XYZ file of C-alpha atoms in Angstrom:
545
model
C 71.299 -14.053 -64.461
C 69.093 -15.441 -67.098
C 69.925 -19.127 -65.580
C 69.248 -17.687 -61.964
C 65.973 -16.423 -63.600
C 64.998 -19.545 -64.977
C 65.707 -21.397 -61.787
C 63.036 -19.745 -59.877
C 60.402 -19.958 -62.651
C 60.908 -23.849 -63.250
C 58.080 -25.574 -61.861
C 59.002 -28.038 -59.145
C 62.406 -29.482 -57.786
C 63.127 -32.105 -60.377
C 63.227 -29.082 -62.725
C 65.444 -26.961 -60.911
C 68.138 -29.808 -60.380
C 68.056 -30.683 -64.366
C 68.449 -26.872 -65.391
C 71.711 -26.345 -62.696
C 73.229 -29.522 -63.624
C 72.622 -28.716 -67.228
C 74.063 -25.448 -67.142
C 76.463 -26.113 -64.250
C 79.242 -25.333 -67.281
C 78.186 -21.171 -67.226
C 80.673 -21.201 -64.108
C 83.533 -22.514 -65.337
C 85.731 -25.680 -66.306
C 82.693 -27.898 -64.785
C 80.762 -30.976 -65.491
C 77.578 -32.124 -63.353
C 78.253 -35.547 -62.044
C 75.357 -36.217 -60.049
C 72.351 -34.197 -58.351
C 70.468 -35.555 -55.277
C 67.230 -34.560 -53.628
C 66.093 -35.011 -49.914
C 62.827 -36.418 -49.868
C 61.498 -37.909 -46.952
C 65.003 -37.752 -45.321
C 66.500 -40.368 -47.946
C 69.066 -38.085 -50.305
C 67.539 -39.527 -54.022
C 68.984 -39.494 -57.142
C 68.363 -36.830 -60.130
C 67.589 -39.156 -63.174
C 70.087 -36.716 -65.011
C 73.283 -38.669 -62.723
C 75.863 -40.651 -65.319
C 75.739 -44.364 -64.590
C 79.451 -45.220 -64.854
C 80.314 -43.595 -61.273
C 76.877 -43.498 -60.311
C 77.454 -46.271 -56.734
C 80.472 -44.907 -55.765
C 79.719 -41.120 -55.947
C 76.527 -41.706 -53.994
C 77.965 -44.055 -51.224
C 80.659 -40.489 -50.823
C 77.745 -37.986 -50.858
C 75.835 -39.931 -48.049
C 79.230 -40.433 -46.164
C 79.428 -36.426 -46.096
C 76.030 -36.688 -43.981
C 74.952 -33.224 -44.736
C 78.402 -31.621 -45.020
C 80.299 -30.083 -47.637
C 83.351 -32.569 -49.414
C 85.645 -33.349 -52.021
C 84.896 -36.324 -54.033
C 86.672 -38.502 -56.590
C 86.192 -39.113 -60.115
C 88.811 -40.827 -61.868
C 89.968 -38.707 -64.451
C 88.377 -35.475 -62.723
C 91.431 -33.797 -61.223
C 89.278 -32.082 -59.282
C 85.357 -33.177 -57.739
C 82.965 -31.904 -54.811
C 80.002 -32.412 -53.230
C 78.170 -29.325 -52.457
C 74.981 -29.054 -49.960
C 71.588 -27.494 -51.274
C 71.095 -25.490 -48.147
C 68.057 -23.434 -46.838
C 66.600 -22.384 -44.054
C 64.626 -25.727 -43.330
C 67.892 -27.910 -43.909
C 69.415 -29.437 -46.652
C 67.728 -29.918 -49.792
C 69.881 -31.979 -51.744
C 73.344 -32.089 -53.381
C 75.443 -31.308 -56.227
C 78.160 -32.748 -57.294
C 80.680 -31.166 -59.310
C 83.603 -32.466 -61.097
C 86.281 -30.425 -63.020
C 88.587 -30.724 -66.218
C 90.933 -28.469 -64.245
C 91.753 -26.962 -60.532
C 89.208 -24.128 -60.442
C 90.762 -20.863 -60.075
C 89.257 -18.114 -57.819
C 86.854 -16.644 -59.526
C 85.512 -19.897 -61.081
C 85.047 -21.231 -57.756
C 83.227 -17.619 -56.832
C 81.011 -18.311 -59.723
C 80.125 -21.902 -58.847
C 79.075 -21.116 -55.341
C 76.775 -18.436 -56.872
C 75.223 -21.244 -58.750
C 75.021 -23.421 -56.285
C 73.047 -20.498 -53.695
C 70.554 -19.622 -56.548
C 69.907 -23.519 -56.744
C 69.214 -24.100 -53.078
C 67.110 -20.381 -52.719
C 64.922 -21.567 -55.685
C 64.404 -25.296 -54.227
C 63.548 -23.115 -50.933
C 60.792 -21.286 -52.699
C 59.337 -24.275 -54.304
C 59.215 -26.206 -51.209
C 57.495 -22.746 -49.528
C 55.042 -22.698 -52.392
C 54.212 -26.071 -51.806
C 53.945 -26.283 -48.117
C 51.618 -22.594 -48.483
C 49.303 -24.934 -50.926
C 49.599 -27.931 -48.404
C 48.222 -25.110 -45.790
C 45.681 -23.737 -47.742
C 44.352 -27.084 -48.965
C 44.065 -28.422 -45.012
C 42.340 -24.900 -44.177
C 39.854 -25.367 -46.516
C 39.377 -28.427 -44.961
C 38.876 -27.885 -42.047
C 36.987 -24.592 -42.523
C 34.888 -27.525 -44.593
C 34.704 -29.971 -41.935
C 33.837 -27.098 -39.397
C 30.853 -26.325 -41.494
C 28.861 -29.490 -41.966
C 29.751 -30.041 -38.106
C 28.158 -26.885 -37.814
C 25.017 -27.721 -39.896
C 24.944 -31.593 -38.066
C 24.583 -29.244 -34.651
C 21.672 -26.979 -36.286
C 19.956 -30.379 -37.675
C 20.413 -32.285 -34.206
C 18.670 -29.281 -32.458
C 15.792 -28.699 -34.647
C 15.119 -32.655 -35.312
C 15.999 -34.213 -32.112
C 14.269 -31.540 -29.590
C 15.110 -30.521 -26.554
C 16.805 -33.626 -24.818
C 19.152 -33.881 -27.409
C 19.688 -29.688 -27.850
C 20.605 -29.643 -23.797
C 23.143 -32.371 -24.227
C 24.973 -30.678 -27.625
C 25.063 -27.532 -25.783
C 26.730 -28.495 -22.079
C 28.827 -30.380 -24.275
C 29.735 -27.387 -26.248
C 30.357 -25.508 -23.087
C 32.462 -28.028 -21.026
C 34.502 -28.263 -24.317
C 35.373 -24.913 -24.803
C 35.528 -23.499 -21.167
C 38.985 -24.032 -20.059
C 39.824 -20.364 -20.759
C 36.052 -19.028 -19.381
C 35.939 -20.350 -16.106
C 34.326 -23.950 -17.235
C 31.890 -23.774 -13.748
C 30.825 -20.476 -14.452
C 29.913 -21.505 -18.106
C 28.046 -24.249 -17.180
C 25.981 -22.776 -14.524
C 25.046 -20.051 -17.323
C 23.904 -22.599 -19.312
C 22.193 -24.100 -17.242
C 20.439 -21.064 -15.789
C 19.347 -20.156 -19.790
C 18.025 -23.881 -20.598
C 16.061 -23.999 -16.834
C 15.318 -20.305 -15.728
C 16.197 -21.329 -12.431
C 19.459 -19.875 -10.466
C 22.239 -22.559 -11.043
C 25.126 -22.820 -8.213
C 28.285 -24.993 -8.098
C 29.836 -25.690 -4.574
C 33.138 -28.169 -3.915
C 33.538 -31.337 -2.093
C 33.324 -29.530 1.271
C 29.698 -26.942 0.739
C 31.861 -23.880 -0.596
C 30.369 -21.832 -3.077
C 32.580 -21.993 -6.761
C 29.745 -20.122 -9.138
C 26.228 -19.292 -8.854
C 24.394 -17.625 -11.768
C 20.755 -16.848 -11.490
C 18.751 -13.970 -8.658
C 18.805 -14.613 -5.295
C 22.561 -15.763 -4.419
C 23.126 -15.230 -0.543
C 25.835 -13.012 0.533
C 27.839 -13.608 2.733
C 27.432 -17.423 1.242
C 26.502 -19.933 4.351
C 29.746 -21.581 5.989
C 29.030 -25.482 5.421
C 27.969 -27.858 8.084
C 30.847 -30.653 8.025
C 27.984 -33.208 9.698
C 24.985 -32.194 7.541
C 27.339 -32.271 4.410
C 27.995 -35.531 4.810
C 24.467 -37.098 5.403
C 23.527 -34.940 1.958
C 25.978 -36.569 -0.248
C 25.323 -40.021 0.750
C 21.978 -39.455 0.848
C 22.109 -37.745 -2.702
C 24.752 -40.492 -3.803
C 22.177 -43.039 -2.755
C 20.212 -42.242 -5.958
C 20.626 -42.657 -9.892
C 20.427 -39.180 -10.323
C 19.425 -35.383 -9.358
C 17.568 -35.668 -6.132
C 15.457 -32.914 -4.292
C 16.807 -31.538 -1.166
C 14.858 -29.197 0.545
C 14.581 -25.540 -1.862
C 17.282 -27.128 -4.112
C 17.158 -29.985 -7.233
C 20.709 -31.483 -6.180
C 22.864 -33.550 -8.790
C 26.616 -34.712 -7.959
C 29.257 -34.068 -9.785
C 32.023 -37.489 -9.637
C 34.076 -39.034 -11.768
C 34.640 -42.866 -11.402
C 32.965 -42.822 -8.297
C 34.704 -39.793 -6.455
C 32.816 -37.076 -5.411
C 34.429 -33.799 -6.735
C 31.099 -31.431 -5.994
C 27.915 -30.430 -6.007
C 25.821 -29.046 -8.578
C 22.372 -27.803 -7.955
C 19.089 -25.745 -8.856
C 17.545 -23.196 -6.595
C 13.725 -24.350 -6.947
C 11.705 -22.904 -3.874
C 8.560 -23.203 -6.366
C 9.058 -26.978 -7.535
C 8.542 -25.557 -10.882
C 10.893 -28.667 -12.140
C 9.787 -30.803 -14.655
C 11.499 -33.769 -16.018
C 13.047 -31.503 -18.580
C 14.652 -29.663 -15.709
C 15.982 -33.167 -14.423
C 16.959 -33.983 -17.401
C 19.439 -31.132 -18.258
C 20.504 -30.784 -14.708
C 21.938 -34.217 -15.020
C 23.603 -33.761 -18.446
C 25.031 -30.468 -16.723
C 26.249 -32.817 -14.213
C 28.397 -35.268 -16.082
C 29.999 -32.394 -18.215
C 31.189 -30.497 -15.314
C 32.809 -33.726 -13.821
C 35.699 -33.436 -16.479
C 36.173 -30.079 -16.303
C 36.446 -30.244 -12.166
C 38.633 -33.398 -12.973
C 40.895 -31.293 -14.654
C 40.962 -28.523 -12.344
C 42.130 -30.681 -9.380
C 44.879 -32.063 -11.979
C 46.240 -28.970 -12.159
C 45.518 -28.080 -8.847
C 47.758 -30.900 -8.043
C 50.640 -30.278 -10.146
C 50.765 -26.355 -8.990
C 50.833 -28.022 -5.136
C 53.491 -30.476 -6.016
C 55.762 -27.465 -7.544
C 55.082 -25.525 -4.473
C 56.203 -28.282 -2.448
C 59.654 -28.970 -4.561
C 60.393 -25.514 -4.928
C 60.062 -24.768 -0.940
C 61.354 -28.178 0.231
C 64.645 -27.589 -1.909
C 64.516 -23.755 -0.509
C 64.484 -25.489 3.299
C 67.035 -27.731 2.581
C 69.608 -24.756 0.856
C 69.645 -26.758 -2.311
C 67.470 -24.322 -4.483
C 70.577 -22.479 -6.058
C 70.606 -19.861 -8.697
C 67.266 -20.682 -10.297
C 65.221 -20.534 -6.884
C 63.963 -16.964 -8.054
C 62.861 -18.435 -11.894
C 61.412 -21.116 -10.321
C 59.015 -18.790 -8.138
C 58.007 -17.039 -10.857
C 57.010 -19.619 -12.892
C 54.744 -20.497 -9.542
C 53.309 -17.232 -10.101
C 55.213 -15.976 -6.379
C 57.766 -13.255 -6.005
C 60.868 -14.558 -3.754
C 62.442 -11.273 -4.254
C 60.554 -9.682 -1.416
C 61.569 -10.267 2.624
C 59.507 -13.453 3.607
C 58.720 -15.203 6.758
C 58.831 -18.828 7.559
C 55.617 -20.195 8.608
C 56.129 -23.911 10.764
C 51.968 -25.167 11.734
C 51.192 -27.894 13.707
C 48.673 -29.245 15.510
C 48.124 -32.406 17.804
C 44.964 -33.561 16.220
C 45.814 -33.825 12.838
C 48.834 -35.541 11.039
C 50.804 -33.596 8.644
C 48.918 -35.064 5.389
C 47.585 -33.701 2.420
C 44.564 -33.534 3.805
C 45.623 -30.631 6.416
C 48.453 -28.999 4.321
C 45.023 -27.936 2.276
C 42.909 -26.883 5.118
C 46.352 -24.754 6.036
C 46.429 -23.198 2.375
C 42.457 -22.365 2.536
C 43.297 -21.159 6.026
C 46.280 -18.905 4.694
C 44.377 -17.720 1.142
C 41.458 -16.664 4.048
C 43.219 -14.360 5.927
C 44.902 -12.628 2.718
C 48.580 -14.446 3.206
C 50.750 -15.094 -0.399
C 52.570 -17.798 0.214
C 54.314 -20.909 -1.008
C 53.712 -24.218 0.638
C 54.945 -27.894 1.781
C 54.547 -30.072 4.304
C 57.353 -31.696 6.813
C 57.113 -34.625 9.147
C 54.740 -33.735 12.116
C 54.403 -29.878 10.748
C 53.159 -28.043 7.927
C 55.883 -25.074 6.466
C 54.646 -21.283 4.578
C 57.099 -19.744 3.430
C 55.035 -16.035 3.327
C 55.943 -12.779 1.268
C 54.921 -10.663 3.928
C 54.970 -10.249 8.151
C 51.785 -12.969 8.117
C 48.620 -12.205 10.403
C 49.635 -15.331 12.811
C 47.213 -15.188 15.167
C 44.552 -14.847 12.106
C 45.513 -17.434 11.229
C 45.640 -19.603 14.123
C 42.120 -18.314 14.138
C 41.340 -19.100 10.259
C 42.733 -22.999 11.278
C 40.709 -23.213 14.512
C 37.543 -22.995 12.463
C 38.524 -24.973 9.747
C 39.950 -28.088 11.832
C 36.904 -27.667 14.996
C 39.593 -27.549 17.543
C 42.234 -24.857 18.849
C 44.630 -27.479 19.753
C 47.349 -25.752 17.359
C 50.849 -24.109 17.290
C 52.475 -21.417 14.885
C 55.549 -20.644 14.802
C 57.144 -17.246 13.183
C 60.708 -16.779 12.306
C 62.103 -13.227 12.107
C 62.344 -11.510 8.450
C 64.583 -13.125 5.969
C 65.899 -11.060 2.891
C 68.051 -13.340 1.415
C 67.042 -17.120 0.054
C 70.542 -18.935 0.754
C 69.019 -17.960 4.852
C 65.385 -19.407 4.340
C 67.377 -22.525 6.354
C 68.403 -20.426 9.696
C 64.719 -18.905 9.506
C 62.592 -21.974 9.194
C 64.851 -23.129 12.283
C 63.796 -19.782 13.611
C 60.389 -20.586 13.319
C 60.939 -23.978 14.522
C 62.056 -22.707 17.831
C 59.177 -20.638 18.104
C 56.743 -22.941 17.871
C 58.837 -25.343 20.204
C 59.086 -22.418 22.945
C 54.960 -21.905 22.259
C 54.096 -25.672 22.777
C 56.290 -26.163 26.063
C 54.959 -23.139 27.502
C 52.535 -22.691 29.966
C 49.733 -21.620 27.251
C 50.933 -24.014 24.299
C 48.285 -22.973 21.870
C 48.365 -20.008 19.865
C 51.152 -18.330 17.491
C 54.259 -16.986 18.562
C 56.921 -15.183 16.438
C 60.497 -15.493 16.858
C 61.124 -11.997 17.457
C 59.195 -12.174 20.396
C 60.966 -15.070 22.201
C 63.028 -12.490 23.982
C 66.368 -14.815 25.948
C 64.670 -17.990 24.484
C 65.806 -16.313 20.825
C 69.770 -17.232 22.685
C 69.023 -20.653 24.670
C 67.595 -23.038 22.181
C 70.425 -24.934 19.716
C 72.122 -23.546 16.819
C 72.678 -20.118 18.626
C 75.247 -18.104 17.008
C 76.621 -14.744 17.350
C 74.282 -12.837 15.261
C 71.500 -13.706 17.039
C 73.334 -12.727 20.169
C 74.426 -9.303 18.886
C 70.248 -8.788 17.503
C 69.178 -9.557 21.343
C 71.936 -7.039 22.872
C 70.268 -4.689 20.541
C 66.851 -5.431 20.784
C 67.496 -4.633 25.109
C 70.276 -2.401 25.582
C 70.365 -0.781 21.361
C 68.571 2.610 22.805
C 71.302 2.338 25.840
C 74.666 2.186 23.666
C 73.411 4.293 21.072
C 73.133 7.188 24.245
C 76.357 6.403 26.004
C 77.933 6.925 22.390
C 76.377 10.289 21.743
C 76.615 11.276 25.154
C 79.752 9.442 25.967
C 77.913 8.234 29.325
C 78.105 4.991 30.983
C 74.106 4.481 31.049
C 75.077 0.413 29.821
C 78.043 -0.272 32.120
C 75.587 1.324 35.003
C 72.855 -1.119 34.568
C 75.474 -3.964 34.415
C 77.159 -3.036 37.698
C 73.222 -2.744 38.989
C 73.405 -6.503 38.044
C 76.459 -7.517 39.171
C 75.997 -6.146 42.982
C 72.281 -7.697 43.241
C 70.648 -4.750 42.781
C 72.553 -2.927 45.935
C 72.313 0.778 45.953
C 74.989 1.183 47.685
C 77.189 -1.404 46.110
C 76.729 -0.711 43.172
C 77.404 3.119 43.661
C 80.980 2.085 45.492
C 81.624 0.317 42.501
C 80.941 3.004 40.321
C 82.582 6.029 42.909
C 79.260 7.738 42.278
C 76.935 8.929 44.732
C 73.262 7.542 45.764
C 70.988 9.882 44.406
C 73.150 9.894 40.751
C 73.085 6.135 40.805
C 69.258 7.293 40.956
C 69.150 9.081 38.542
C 70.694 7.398 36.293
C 68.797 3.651 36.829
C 65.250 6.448 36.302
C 67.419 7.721 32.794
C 67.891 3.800 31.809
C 64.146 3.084 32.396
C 62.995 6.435 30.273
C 65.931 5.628 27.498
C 65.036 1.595 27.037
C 61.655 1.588 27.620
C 62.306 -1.431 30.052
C 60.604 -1.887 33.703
C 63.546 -2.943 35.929
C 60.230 -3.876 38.247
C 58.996 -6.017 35.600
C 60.383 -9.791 36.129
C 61.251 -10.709 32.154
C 62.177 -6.987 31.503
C 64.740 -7.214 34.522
C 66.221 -11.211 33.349
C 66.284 -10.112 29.489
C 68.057 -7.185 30.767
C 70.743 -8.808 32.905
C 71.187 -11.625 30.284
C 71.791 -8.657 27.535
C 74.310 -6.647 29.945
C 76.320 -9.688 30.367
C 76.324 -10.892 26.507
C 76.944 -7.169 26.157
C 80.102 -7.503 28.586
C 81.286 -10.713 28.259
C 80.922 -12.184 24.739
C 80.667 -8.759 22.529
C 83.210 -7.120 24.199
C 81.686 -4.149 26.487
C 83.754 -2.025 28.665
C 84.833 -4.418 31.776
């Protein structure tokens, strides 16, 4: 105890190696052979080592690599190299040689010894890394400072010109958690008095701050947009467009957006100009880094749903959706948009997002040859957004297709070929532009390719479900009534032969079928749906013949 004691008050590692390998005889038959220290991640030796066995003993301990081993001394009956563990790695070794085979307890003992070694060479490296801290703290809590007091002295010495450019900078530098757009335009709005506004590439308003900010916000003019930023990219700097001081916002040439000053008074001196300008250029990195991230988010939406297409998204689809920030846990909807206009680029995968964020839809997105794919946590508003896309593209030349709801992701597959064959029903049809969901393809849900018998047995249901569900609490023959209807042509008196029933039941019962399904046997797609389902019903899922 009182060696343990003085190995945690010796003053740095050197010490605490000497005192163990000094002392190493307190446990026993031992000598101290050698004592290494890892510095720098070289194992170095303790100036204490003996010199006779000094190569050979050090070429075994670096052999060991770390590990725990026996090692040979002549005339040591007995030697081992033991590690100098804590919980940052290995601090060193010991090596221990013996007049005698250690018994039990003596090998007890020297394991104590060894732990109190390596705890105190933890504790001294702790202590020293805690001073290491403190010391870089302090200077940086230093450095801090006289940046601090260079910022005060720039402002009050250099005047306004150089205060506006020190503080954008200060803003753009630390806004990535604050919304860097809205901190800028607050900046700017204190430095000018004048209502600041930022909008993107296309005219869309991304943060005003200042009176006066229209709501609802103007929709953007594609044609007058573009005649503004040439015309404002024609010039060095901010120019004056109408009520507004206008400055872009690019970076190597590329136009990212628009900031500007509301200034129906001209009240705009060269001040004004000046820190509208500055503004400018430190909003261009932040923007920058915005669409970097934008794009990375877009590319993991597009990986994540082209893999959940394909069927190759596995076990970690779910993890993958939440990292995403989207919920695949809930029933979704496949989303297939096309239109003949515009090729399937990024370009119109974006105006479909905008489209989809506009009318409310949560979605994840990708884009296929010819056709842009949502895959949708909820029944989307289709025809919203065939609306939403109509305005954004200028034309209504576009399809949507809807596939039924899927709860499971191993069936996203079958659904986006649902919602494929919607929009291939919609765009051979006799009104080809608009959306169309799969559940509302009625016999076309059965005709296109990849049919199977699911879908057959969900169309029996969706026509004659009311039907059997009444002939099975009834036990009537409401189903097999309609089908012999069918079969005869739609013969009264046919199909009441066939049937050994009279006239006025078979009547009856064709007015009970039309109150039961719902279903106008007048109505032409009611009556073919209805055939088709009675002979499905009959002939491929096994109905009463």
């Amino acid at each position: 105890m009182v060696l343990s004691q003085a190995l945690f008050d010796a003053p740095d590692e050197g010490e605490i190696l000497r005192l163990a390998m000094d002392h190493i005889a307190a446990a026993g038959p031992y000598s101290a052979e050698a004592g290494y220290l890892t510095v720098g991640g070289d194992l170095v030796p303790s100036p204490g080592n003996g010199r006779t066995h000094a190569s050979a003993v050090g070429r075994r301990v670096r052999e060991l690599a770390g590990q725990d081993g026996p090692v040979a001394v002549p005339g040591r009956p007995w030697g081992r190299a033991m590690g100098l563990r804590g919980l940052e790695g290995l601090h060193g070794y010991l090596v221990v040689t013996s007049r005698s085979r250690p018994t039990e307890a003596e090998r007890s003992l020297l394991t104590t010894l060894v732990g109190h070694t390596a705890a105190a060479l933890s504790v001294v490296f702790a202590h020293r890394r805690r001073c290491e801290d403190a010391l870089e703290l302090r200077r940086l809590r230093e450095e801090r400072t006289a940046l601090q007091r260079k910022l005060i002295s720039v402002v009050a010495e250099l005047g306004y010109e150089r205060a506006v450019h020190a503080l954008l900078a200060g803003v753009a530098a630390s806004s990535g958690g604050d919304g860097g757009e809205e901190a800028v335009t607050r900046a700017l709005h204190r430095l000018t008095g004048l209502p600041a506004l930022v909008e993107d590439r296309f005219g869309r308003l991304r943060a005003w701050t200042g009176p006066g900010r229209p709501d609802p916000y103007p929709e953007p003019d594609p044609v007058r947009r573009d005649a503004m930023l040439h015309a404002v990219a024609r010039e060095a700097g901010p120019v004056r467009m109408e009520d507004r001081l206008v400055a872009l916002v690019r970076l190597q040439g590329e136009i990212l957006g628009v900031l500007a000053l509301v200034d129906v008074r001209d009240e705009a001196d060269e001040h004004t100009v000046f820190a509208l300008g500055h503004a400018a250029k430190s909003l261009s990195l932040e923007l920058a880094h915005l669409r970097d991230l934008a794009e990375v988010e877009r590319r993991l939406h597009r990986e994540l749903v082209d893999d959940l297409l394909a069927g190759t998204a596995g076990a970690g689809a779910y993890a993958r959706s939440e990292a995403v920030g989207h919920d695949l846990h809930r029933s979704h909807y496949i989303v297939v948009v096309r239109w003949s206009n515009r090729t399937a680029d990024d370009s119109f995968a974006q105006a479909v997002g905008r489209a989809a964020s506009t009318v409310g839809m949560r979605s994840l997105l990708t884009r296929r040859s010819g056709h842009v794919v949502l895959v949708a946590d909820d029944r989307p508003p289709a025809r919203a957004l065939y609306e939403a896309l109509a305005r954004e593209t200028g034309t209504r030349s576009g399809t949507i297709g809807v596939s039924a709801p899927c709860d499971a992701v191993d069936a996203i597959p079958h659904h986006y070929r649902e919602a494929q064959r919607a929009l291939d029903v919609r765009r051979h049809s006799r009104e080809r532009y608009g959306a169309t969901f799969f559940d509302e393809l009625g016999l076309y849900r059965i005709l296109g390719p990849g049919s199977d018998y699911r879908e057959l047995e969900t169309f029996v249901h969706e026509w004659l479900g009311r039907l059997i569900d009444y002939d099975s609490r009834h036990h009537a023959a409401m189903v097999e009534t309609l089908s012999r209807y069918f079969d005869c042509g739609g013969n009264y008196d046919e199909t009441a032969d066939s049937l050994a029933i009279h006239r006025s039941t078979l009547r009856y019962r064709l007015q009970r079928i039309r109150d039961i399904s719902g279903h106008d046997l007048a109505d032409v797609e009611d009556r073919l749906n209805l055939q088709v389902a009675t002979r499905v019903w009959k002939i491929v899922l096994g109905g009463p013949g």
